[in-house]
Amino acid sequence: MTRLAGRIGRFAWEIALPIVVLSYWWLATADGDNPFFPPASRVLEAFWSNWFDERFVSDFLPSMARLGASYLLAVGIGVGAGLLLRLWRPLGEIVEPLISFLRSIPSAALLPFAVLLFGIGTNMQVFLITFVCVWPILLNTMDGVADTDPTMLDTARAFRIGHRRRLTRVVLMAAAPRIASGMRVSLSVAVVVMLISEMFASTNGIGYVTIQAQRTFAFADMWSGILMLGLLGYLLNLLFVRAERLVLSWYYASKGR
Amino acid sequence: MAPLLSVEGIGKIYGEGRSAYRAIDSVTFDVNESEIVTVVGPSGCGKTTLLKCISGLLPPTDGRSVLNGIPVTEPPEGLGIVFQDYSRSLYPWMSVAHNVAFPLAGKGIPRNEINDRVERTLAAVGLRGQQRKKPFQLSGGMQQRVAIARALAYQPKVLLMDEPFASVDAQTRAELEDTVVALRAEFNVTVLFITHDIDEAVYMADRIVVLTPPPTTVSEIVEVSLPFPRDQIGTKELAEFVKLRSHVYRAVKNRWDDRQPGQ
């Protein structure tokens, strides 16, 4: 009973808190005497007309396409390379110092190089986002594969499971929870890098619209961009956690969570 | 008749040079078709190491095991293993039925044959109707039954069991012992059963291989002439059982005391 009450309470708070914050925002900006903080009604208007009209196609979709393509690439490369580096130990040991160097380069520092390499445009952005997102997935895959229970591997060997099935049905599955936590980190990183690349080297996209609005003193539009980016980050994470729960339901159930 | 499985002077040394540790000195015994042979020894006498060497999971330093006339280098066809730690040997992302079917897939066995085997073996271990559950939804004893069904569905000539009941409660343990003895008859499988429990070793066996403490050798091989079917109460009341139990107990204990300094 108290657990139920606690859950209801928490749920109510999750609803109430945004309402409180939004109301405060509405009231505090209603008189519109601070140009940096335009009235909430104008921001919401701008939000609607920006993101659900022509900019949906010209800016929102390109951003999402870059994000999606880069993220999928990063997952593919990260999981593939992580597996390879663990299954072929000597290579892993040779490459490991290089990995720790590359992954510590801040994404913004790579931007000038990426522009040199690809020019301004989608290729450069996909390169940059992918490059930064690969590392958490790669390292988590390596750890997950290395931590595979030896009894599980012995069992697979004892029953003469073929190499491919051993890899896809045993090793990858055992590493899946670790891979998923790497993917979750990468997802939020992806949004940040997308934003940076669009703000400083792009001709469209959510980040581009936001920074252009700021430069032209269109503060309502600027806020509409910030709001969109915040929502996007929040919703993507929510979606990811839901999907993870579904796909790894055996993992959470076996851990009693 | 040639034995189905021969263990021929298997020895295992871990490490090299001065830090080398001789876990197993030399172990030799035979297992004939349809026998239940139990291997018993004091804790830490390298029973699991021995099983891994016999099954081809671990290369022995000396000697070899021969299954059906063929020396073992990798886990051979015709060998099913039940590990001690069922919770790590069953795959938690697969259902009970999928766990049992997993070793059969990709080996050219027709789909309906696989389904038949899964159903038959799960029924034989008393898990009818649990096919769709995940292993962690079952009790420990039931999980080990899944592992036994998986090994049986693989239709091995020899079933290797590594202290399979060490982590279940006493009552479940007795039930599982009876299950294995009954399955031997039903599936005509040969069983090599490793345990540290002397009662269990005597109760289940046609023959008992008694091991010494490390560096491990065979202390003696004891023939068991207790009648089948065995019964947890009736069999254990027989004078023969009591005599064998005491005999094996002394063999294990004396050897162990010999190695302990100051006794």
CSV table of N, CA and C in Angstrom, one decimal, chain A residues 149-162 165-166 169-171 173-174 249-251 253-254, chain B residues 52 56-57 74-77 79 81 83 88-94 98 102-103 105 107 136 150-151 154:
chain,number,residue,atom,x,y,z
A,149,ASP,N,30.8,-14.8,-19.0
A,149,ASP,CA,31.0,-15.8,-18.0
A,149,ASP,C,31.8,-17.0,-18.6
A,150,PRO,N,32.9,-17.5,-18.0
A,150,PRO,CA,33.6,-18.6,-18.6
A,150,PRO,C,32.8,-19.9,-18.6
A,151,THR,N,31.8,-20.0,-17.7
A,151,THR,CA,31.0,-21.2,-17.7
A,151,THR,C,30.1,-21.2,-18.9
A,152,MET,N,29.6,-20.0,-19.3
A,152,MET,CA,28.7,-19.9,-20.5
A,152,MET,C,29.5,-20.3,-21.7
A,153,LEU,N,30.8,-19.9,-21.8
A,153,LEU,CA,31.6,-20.2,-22.9
A,153,LEU,C,32.0,-21.7,-22.9
A,154,ASP,N,32.3,-22.3,-21.8
A,154,ASP,CA,32.6,-23.7,-21.7
A,154,ASP,C,31.4,-24.5,-22.1
A,155,THR,N,30.2,-24.1,-21.7
A,155,THR,CA,29.0,-24.8,-22.1
A,155,THR,C,28.8,-24.8,-23.6
A,156,ALA,N,29.0,-23.6,-24.2
A,156,ALA,CA,28.9,-23.5,-25.7
A,156,ALA,C,30.0,-24.5,-26.4
A,157,ARG,N,31.2,-24.5,-25.8
A,157,ARG,CA,32.2,-25.4,-26.4
A,157,ARG,C,31.8,-26.8,-26.2
A,158,ALA,N,31.3,-27.2,-25.0
A,158,ALA,CA,31.0,-28.5,-24.7
A,158,ALA,C,30.0,-29.1,-25.6
A,159,PHE,N,29.0,-28.2,-26.0
A,159,PHE,CA,27.9,-28.7,-26.9
A,159,PHE,C,28.3,-28.4,-28.4
A,160,ARG,N,29.5,-28.1,-28.6
A,160,ARG,CA,30.0,-27.9,-30.0
A,160,ARG,C,29.2,-26.9,-30.8
A,161,ILE,N,28.9,-25.8,-30.1
A,161,ILE,CA,28.2,-24.7,-30.8
A,161,ILE,C,29.1,-24.1,-31.8
A,162,GLY,N,28.7,-23.9,-33.1
A,162,GLY,CA,29.6,-23.3,-34.1
A,162,GLY,C,30.0,-21.9,-33.7
A,165,ARG,N,27.4,-19.0,-34.2
A,165,ARG,CA,26.3,-19.0,-33.3
A,165,ARG,C,26.8,-18.7,-31.9
A,166,ARG,N,28.1,-19.1,-31.6
A,166,ARG,CA,28.7,-18.8,-30.3
A,166,ARG,C,28.8,-17.3,-30.1
A,169,ARG,N,24.8,-15.7,-30.5
A,169,ARG,CA,23.8,-16.1,-29.5
A,169,ARG,C,24.3,-16.2,-28.1
A,170,VAL,N,25.7,-16.2,-28.0
A,170,VAL,CA,26.2,-16.3,-26.6
A,170,VAL,C,27.0,-15.0,-26.2
A,171,VAL,N,28.1,-14.8,-26.9
A,171,VAL,CA,29.0,-13.7,-26.5
A,171,VAL,C,28.3,-12.3,-26.6
A,173,MET,N,25.1,-11.7,-26.8
A,173,MET,CA,23.9,-11.6,-25.8
A,173,MET,C,24.4,-11.3,-24.4
A,174,ALA,N,25.5,-12.0,-24.0
A,174,ALA,CA,26.0,-11.8,-22.7
A,174,ALA,C,26.5,-10.4,-22.5
A,249,SER,N,14.7,-7.4,-21.4
A,249,SER,CA,13.8,-7.7,-20.3
A,249,SER,C,14.3,-8.9,-19.5
A,250,TRP,N,15.0,-9.9,-20.2
A,250,TRP,CA,15.5,-11.0,-19.4
A,250,TRP,C,16.6,-10.6,-18.4
A,251,TYR,N,17.3,-9.5,-18.8
A,251,TYR,CA,18.4,-9.1,-17.9
A,251,TYR,C,17.9,-8.4,-16.7
A,253,ALA,N,14.8,-8.8,-15.5
A,253,ALA,CA,14.1,-9.7,-14.7
A,253,ALA,C,15.0,-10.7,-13.9
A,254,SER,N,16.1,-11.1,-14.5
A,254,SER,CA,17.0,-12.0,-13.8
A,254,SER,C,17.7,-11.3,-12.7
B,52,LYS,N,37.3,-31.4,-16.7
B,52,LYS,CA,37.6,-30.6,-17.9
B,52,LYS,C,38.6,-31.3,-18.7
B,56,GLY,N,37.8,-32.6,-22.7
B,56,GLY,CA,38.5,-31.9,-23.7
B,56,GLY,C,38.4,-30.4,-23.6
B,57,LEU,N,37.8,-29.9,-22.5
B,57,LEU,CA,37.7,-28.4,-22.3
B,57,LEU,C,39.1,-27.9,-21.9
B,74,GLU,N,39.2,-32.1,-28.3
B,74,GLU,CA,38.2,-31.0,-28.1
B,74,GLU,C,36.9,-31.7,-27.5
B,75,PRO,N,36.0,-31.0,-26.9
B,75,PRO,CA,34.7,-31.8,-26.5
B,75,PRO,C,34.1,-32.5,-27.7
B,76,PRO,N,34.1,-33.9,-27.6
B,76,PRO,CA,33.6,-34.6,-28.7
B,76,PRO,C,32.1,-34.7,-28.8
B,77,GLU,N,31.6,-35.1,-30.0
B,77,GLU,CA,30.2,-35.4,-30.1
B,77,GLU,C,30.0,-36.6,-29.2
B,79,LEU,N,29.2,-36.5,-26.1
B,79,LEU,CA,29.5,-36.2,-24.7
B,79,LEU,C,28.6,-35.0,-24.2
B,81,ILE,N,27.6,-32.5,-21.0
B,81,ILE,CA,28.1,-32.1,-19.7
B,81,ILE,C,27.0,-31.3,-19.0
B,83,PHE,N,27.1,-28.9,-15.8
B,83,PHE,CA,28.0,-28.2,-14.9
B,83,PHE,C,27.4,-28.0,-13.5
B,88,ARG,N,24.9,-20.3,-14.3
B,88,ARG,CA,25.8,-19.6,-15.3
B,88,ARG,C,26.0,-20.5,-16.5
B,89,SER,N,25.4,-21.7,-16.4
B,89,SER,CA,25.5,-22.6,-17.6
B,89,SER,C,24.3,-22.5,-18.5
B,90,LEU,N,23.2,-22.2,-17.9
B,90,LEU,CA,22.0,-21.9,-18.7
B,90,LEU,C,22.0,-20.5,-19.2
B,91,TYR,N,21.5,-20.2,-20.3
B,91,TYR,CA,21.5,-18.9,-20.9
B,91,TYR,C,20.3,-18.1,-20.5
B,92,PRO,N,20.4,-17.0,-19.7
B,92,PRO,CA,19.2,-16.4,-19.1
B,92,PRO,C,18.4,-15.7,-20.2
B,93,TRP,N,18.9,-15.4,-21.4
B,93,TRP,CA,18.1,-14.7,-22.4
B,93,TRP,C,17.3,-15.7,-23.3
B,94,MET,N,17.5,-17.0,-23.0
B,94,MET,CA,16.7,-18.0,-23.7
B,94,MET,C,15.7,-18.7,-22.8
B,98,HIS,N,14.2,-23.2,-25.4
B,98,HIS,CA,15.3,-22.7,-26.3
B,98,HIS,C,16.7,-23.1,-25.8
B,102,PHE,N,19.0,-25.3,-28.0
B,102,PHE,CA,20.2,-24.6,-28.6
B,102,PHE,C,21.3,-25.4,-29.1
B,103,PRO,N,21.8,-26.5,-28.3
B,103,PRO,CA,22.9,-27.3,-28.8
B,103,PRO,C,22.5,-28.1,-30.1
B,105,ALA,N,20.4,-27.1,-32.6
B,105,ALA,CA,20.2,-26.2,-33.8
B,105,ALA,C,21.5,-26.1,-34.6
B,107,LYS,N,22.8,-28.2,-36.6
B,107,LYS,CA,23.6,-29.4,-36.7
B,107,LYS,C,22.8,-30.4,-37.7
B,136,PHE,N,15.7,-18.3,-14.8
B,136,PHE,CA,15.7,-17.6,-13.5
B,136,PHE,C,14.3,-17.6,-12.8
B,150,ARG,N,18.8,-30.6,-21.2
B,150,ARG,CA,19.6,-30.1,-22.3
B,150,ARG,C,20.7,-31.2,-22.7
B,151,ALA,N,21.4,-31.7,-21.7
B,151,ALA,CA,22.4,-32.7,-22.0
B,151,ALA,C,21.8,-34.0,-22.6
B,154,TYR,N,20.7,-33.8,-26.3
B,154,TYR,CA,21.9,-33.8,-27.1
B,154,TYR,C,22.2,-35.3,-27.5
